[in-house]
Each structure stands twice: as structure tokens, then as C-alpha cells.
PDB file of C-alpha atoms in Angstrom:
ATOM      1  CA  GLN X   1     215.046 -73.158 -88.128  1.00 83.00           C
ATOM      2  CA  VAL X   2     213.617 -76.544 -87.237  1.00 91.00           C
ATOM      3  CA  GLN X   3     212.187 -78.509 -90.123  1.00 95.00           C
ATOM      4  CA  LEU X   4     209.978 -81.584 -89.994  1.00 97.00           C
ATOM      5  CA  VAL X   5     209.578 -83.742 -93.078  1.00 98.00           C
ATOM      6  CA  GLU X   6     207.013 -86.532 -93.182  1.00 98.00           C
ATOM      7  CA  SER X   7     207.032 -89.493 -95.524  1.00 98.00           C
ATOM      8  CA  GLY X   8     205.463 -92.910 -95.885  1.00 98.00           C
ATOM      9  CA  GLY X   9     201.922 -91.992 -96.821  1.00 98.00           C
ATOM     10  CA  GLY X  10     200.121 -93.511 -99.744  1.00 97.00           C
ATOM     11  CA  LEU X  11     197.140 -95.499-100.953  1.00 98.00           C
ATOM     12  CA  VAL X  12     196.354 -98.733 -99.127  1.00 98.00           C
ATOM     13  CA  GLN X  13     193.397-101.074 -98.940  1.00 98.00           C
ATOM     14  CA  ALA X  14     191.340-101.396 -95.793  1.00 98.00           C
ATOM     15  CA  GLY X  15     193.039-103.761 -93.391  1.00 98.00           C
ATOM     16  CA  GLY X  16     196.488-102.838 -94.648  1.00 98.00           C
ATOM     17  CA  SER X  17     199.390-101.136 -92.934  1.00 98.00           C
ATOM     18  CA  LEU X  18     201.594 -98.096 -93.372  1.00 98.00           C
ATOM     19  CA  ARG X  19     204.531 -96.692 -91.474  1.00 98.00           C
ATOM     20  CA  LEU X  20     204.869 -92.941 -91.443  1.00 98.00           C
ATOM     21  CA  SER X  21     208.207 -91.309 -90.723  1.00 98.00           C
ATOM     22  CA  CYS X  22     209.054 -87.770 -89.689  1.00 98.00           C
ATOM     23  CA  VAL X  23     212.641 -86.558 -89.807  1.00 98.00           C
ATOM     24  CA  VAL X  24     213.477 -83.540 -87.673  1.00 97.00           C
ATOM     25  CA  SER X  25     216.367 -81.274 -88.599  1.00 94.00           C
ATOM     26  CA  GLY X  26     218.816 -79.957 -86.043  1.00 82.00           C
ATOM     27  CA  ARG X  27     220.566 -81.341 -83.003  1.00 82.00           C
ATOM     28  CA  THR X  28     217.805 -80.836 -80.472  1.00 89.00           C
ATOM     29  CA  PHE X  29     215.496 -83.670 -81.495  1.00 92.00           C
ATOM     30  CA  ARG X  30     216.121 -85.511 -78.253  1.00 92.00           C
ATOM     31  CA  SER X  31     214.591 -82.627 -76.294  1.00 93.00           C
ATOM     32  CA  TYR X  32     211.332 -82.594 -78.260  1.00 96.00           C
ATOM     33  CA  ALA X  33     208.102 -84.299 -77.462  1.00 97.00           C
ATOM     34  CA  MET X  34     206.592 -85.446 -80.738  1.00 97.00           C
ATOM     35  CA  GLY X  35     203.050 -85.861 -81.928  1.00 98.00           C
ATOM     36  CA  TRP X  36     201.073 -87.044 -84.912  1.00 98.00           C
ATOM     37  CA  PHE X  37     197.862 -85.346 -85.981  1.00 98.00           C
ATOM     38  CA  ARG X  38     195.598 -85.801 -88.966  1.00 98.00           C
ATOM     39  CA  GLN X  39     193.090 -83.772 -90.909  1.00 98.00           C
ATOM     40  CA  ALA X  40     190.442 -85.214 -93.167  1.00 97.00           C
ATOM     41  CA  PRO X  41     188.671 -83.115 -95.813  1.00 92.00           C
ATOM     42  CA  GLY X  42     186.114 -80.835 -94.241  1.00 94.00           C
ATOM     43  CA  LYS X  43     187.163 -81.737 -90.715  1.00 96.00           C
ATOM     44  CA  GLU X  44     189.331 -80.156 -88.073  1.00 96.00           C
ATOM     45  CA  ARG X  45     192.813 -81.385 -87.307  1.00 97.00           C
ATOM     46  CA  GLU X  46     192.710 -84.133 -84.701  1.00 98.00           C
ATOM     47  CA  PHE X  47     195.194 -85.773 -82.399  1.00 98.00           C
ATOM     48  CA  VAL X  48     196.456 -89.245 -83.250  1.00 98.00           C
ATOM     49  CA  ALA X  49     199.417 -90.078 -81.015  1.00 98.00           C
ATOM     50  CA  ALA X  50     202.173 -88.458 -78.980  1.00 98.00           C
ATOM     51  CA  ILE X  51     205.424 -89.434 -77.307  1.00 97.00           C
ATOM     52  CA  SER X  52     207.387 -87.528 -74.687  1.00 96.00           C
ATOM     53  CA  TRP X  53     210.971 -86.421 -75.178  1.00 95.00           C
ATOM     54  CA  SER X  54     212.219 -89.413 -73.212  1.00 94.00           C
ATOM     55  CA  GLY X  55     209.818 -91.898 -74.781  1.00 92.00           C
ATOM     56  CA  GLY X  56     208.489 -92.683 -71.336  1.00 93.00           C
ATOM     57  CA  ASN X  57     205.007 -91.325 -71.938  1.00 95.00           C
ATOM     58  CA  ILE X  58     202.888 -92.253 -74.914  1.00 97.00           C
ATOM     59  CA  TYR X  59     199.277 -91.353 -75.678  1.00 96.00           C
ATOM     60  CA  TYR X  60     196.896 -92.424 -78.399  1.00 98.00           C
ATOM     61  CA  ALA X  61     193.539 -91.207 -79.555  1.00 98.00           C
ATOM     62  CA  ASP X  62     190.790 -93.701 -78.817  1.00 97.00           C
ATOM     63  CA  SER X  63     190.113 -93.992 -82.536  1.00 97.00           C
ATOM     64  CA  VAL X  64     193.557 -95.508 -83.210  1.00 97.00           C
ATOM     65  CA  LYS X  65     194.377 -97.201 -79.906  1.00 97.00           C
ATOM     66  CA  GLY X  66     195.423-100.788 -80.498  1.00 97.00           C
ATOM     67  CA  ARG X  67     196.049-100.167 -84.193  1.00 98.00           C
ATOM     68  CA  CYS X  68     198.850 -97.583 -84.128  1.00 98.00           C
ATOM     69  CA  THR X  69     202.257 -97.419 -82.499  1.00 98.00           C
ATOM     70  CA  ILE X  70     204.346 -94.283 -82.130  1.00 98.00           C
ATOM     71  CA  SER X  71     208.085 -94.580 -81.605  1.00 98.00           C
ATOM     72  CA  ARG X  72     211.216 -92.486 -81.889  1.00 97.00           C
ATOM     73  CA  ASP X  73     214.836 -93.044 -82.893  1.00 96.00           C
ATOM     74  CA  GLY X  74     217.238 -90.461 -81.514  1.00 94.00           C
ATOM     75  CA  ALA X  75     220.095 -91.626 -83.690  1.00 94.00           C
ATOM     76  CA  LYS X  76     218.045 -90.855 -86.787  1.00 96.00           C
ATOM     77  CA  ASN X  77     216.154 -87.778 -85.516  1.00 96.00           C
ATOM     78  CA  THR X  78     213.012 -89.592 -86.567  1.00 97.00           C
ATOM     79  CA  VAL X  79     209.608 -90.326 -85.134  1.00 98.00           C
ATOM     80  CA  TYR X  80     207.471 -93.099 -86.586  1.00 98.00           C
ATOM     81  CA  LEU X  81     203.797 -93.935 -86.680  1.00 98.00           C
ATOM     82  CA  GLN X  82     203.081 -97.567 -87.477  1.00 98.00           C
ATOM     83  CA  MET X  83     199.465 -97.939 -88.544  1.00 98.00           C
ATOM     84  CA  ASN X  84     197.821-101.350 -88.862  1.00 98.00           C
ATOM     85  CA  SER X  85     194.305-102.536 -89.663  1.00 98.00           C
ATOM     86  CA  LEU X  86     193.669 -99.317 -91.527  1.00 98.00           C
ATOM     87  CA  LYS X  87     190.102 -98.197 -92.135  1.00 97.00           C
ATOM     88  CA  PRO X  88     188.629 -95.825 -94.731  1.00 97.00           C
ATOM     89  CA  GLU X  89     187.974 -93.348 -91.926  1.00 97.00           C
ATOM     90  CA  ASP X  90     191.731 -93.129 -91.359  1.00 98.00           C
ATOM     91  CA  THR X  91     191.998 -91.293 -94.672  1.00 98.00           C
ATOM     92  CA  ALA X  92     193.547 -87.891 -93.996  1.00 98.00           C
ATOM     93  CA  VAL X  93     196.659 -85.794 -94.278  1.00 98.00           C
ATOM     94  CA  TYR X  94     198.941 -86.797 -91.429  1.00 98.00           C
ATOM     95  CA  TYR X  95     201.164 -84.204 -89.776  1.00 98.00           C
ATOM     96  CA  CYS X  96     203.964 -84.590 -87.310  1.00 98.00           C
ATOM     97  CA  ALA X  97     204.664 -81.918 -84.746  1.00 98.00           C
ATOM     98  CA  ALA X  98     207.405 -81.119 -82.262  1.00 97.00           C
ATOM     99  CA  ARG X  99     207.081 -79.653 -78.801  1.00 95.00           C
ATOM    100  CA  LYS X 100     210.321 -78.217 -77.476  1.00 91.00           C
ATOM    101  CA  SER X 101     212.039 -77.966 -74.118  1.00 87.00           C
ATOM    102  CA  TYR X 102     211.926 -81.524 -72.775  1.00 86.00           C
ATOM    103  CA  SER X 103     208.158 -81.563 -72.808  1.00 84.00           C
ATOM    104  CA  THR X 104     205.732 -84.281 -71.993  1.00 89.00           C
ATOM    105  CA  ALA X 105     203.488 -85.790 -74.623  1.00 91.00           C
ATOM    106  CA  ALA X 106     200.501 -83.608 -75.449  1.00 93.00           C
ATOM    107  CA  SER X 107     197.259 -84.047 -77.360  1.00 95.00           C
ATOM    108  CA  LEU X 108     196.456 -80.408 -78.112  1.00 95.00           C
ATOM    109  CA  ALA X 109     197.768 -78.960 -81.349  1.00 96.00           C
ATOM    110  CA  ASP X 110     198.328 -75.563 -79.729  1.00 96.00           C
ATOM    111  CA  GLU X 111     200.973 -77.072 -77.465  1.00 96.00           C
ATOM    112  CA  TYR X 112     203.286 -77.863 -80.376  1.00 97.00           C
ATOM    113  CA  ASP X 113     205.885 -75.476 -81.696  1.00 95.00           C
ATOM    114  CA  TYR X 114     206.851 -76.907 -85.079  1.00 96.00           C
ATOM    115  CA  TRP X 115     204.908 -78.696 -87.800  1.00 97.00           C
ATOM    116  CA  GLY X 116     205.631 -80.637 -90.919  1.00 98.00           C
ATOM    117  CA  GLN X 117     203.896 -80.209 -94.266  1.00 97.00           C
ATOM    118  CA  GLY X 118     201.964 -83.452 -94.020  1.00 98.00           C
ATOM    119  CA  THR X 119     201.707 -86.716 -95.897  1.00 98.00           C
ATOM    120  CA  GLN X 120     198.528 -88.062 -97.470  1.00 98.00           C
ATOM    121  CA  VAL X 121     197.116 -91.387 -96.327  1.00 98.00           C
ATOM    122  CA  THR X 122     194.245 -92.819 -98.342  1.00 98.00           C
ATOM    123  CA  VAL X 123     192.524 -96.036 -97.327  1.00 98.00           C
ATOM    124  CA  SER X 124     190.235 -97.620 -99.889  1.00 97.00           C
ATOM    125  CA  SER X 125     187.326 -99.839 -98.937  1.00 93.00           C
TER     126      SER X 125
END
């Protein structure tokens, strides 16, 4: 069973930064495309960023482009989301997701096979 565990969330002031991490269990991390999504209270889950299994393709939502960087470390089975210049509207639970079988990066939640439990990010004004 593949498990994804996020960490790094917290409370930060507007303009601050956070780095989220997601550790993936198992020996097949290198074959997964990875994505970050978020869900704010009362809203649907939305795409934030994604990276292909090789790291060669990366996509960002327009709302975070230029402020966030997704990266992956195969040696640590970990995907990161560096978030800078945070805004109150970035407040949400952030989830990482894995898409198996040497997939490309994807922005639709339905294309992912495994999900973490989420980590809360709160940005105060």
C-alpha cells in the first residue's frame, strides 16, 4: 500500500514562505508523477502544481505561478512545494497526490491514484 505523508504546513503572515514536503512510501516513487492540490473551507479541491515522473514537465496553477516551486528528490522519496509571497487566499489544506506508471504531470484530481491526508496552511493578513 502506497502512503503519502505531508508536512510543513502552519501559520504564516502574508508575504511569508513555507515549504511543504510529501514523503511517499515504497520503492516506486521514481515512477510517479506528483501533484499538489488544495482545498479551502467551502470550496472544491483545486490544482496547485504538478511534476512528471522524470521532473521534465512541471505545471502550475495561474494563481500560484511565480510564487511556488515544485520539486522532487528521488533519493528521499519526497516531493516539495516551496511557497513564497503567501497571501490570505492561499489558506487551505494542501494535499499531495501520486499518479503511477511513469505518467506525465496532470492537473485533474481524478488522474491521481494515491493521496495524502493533507497539511493545513493558514496565511494571516
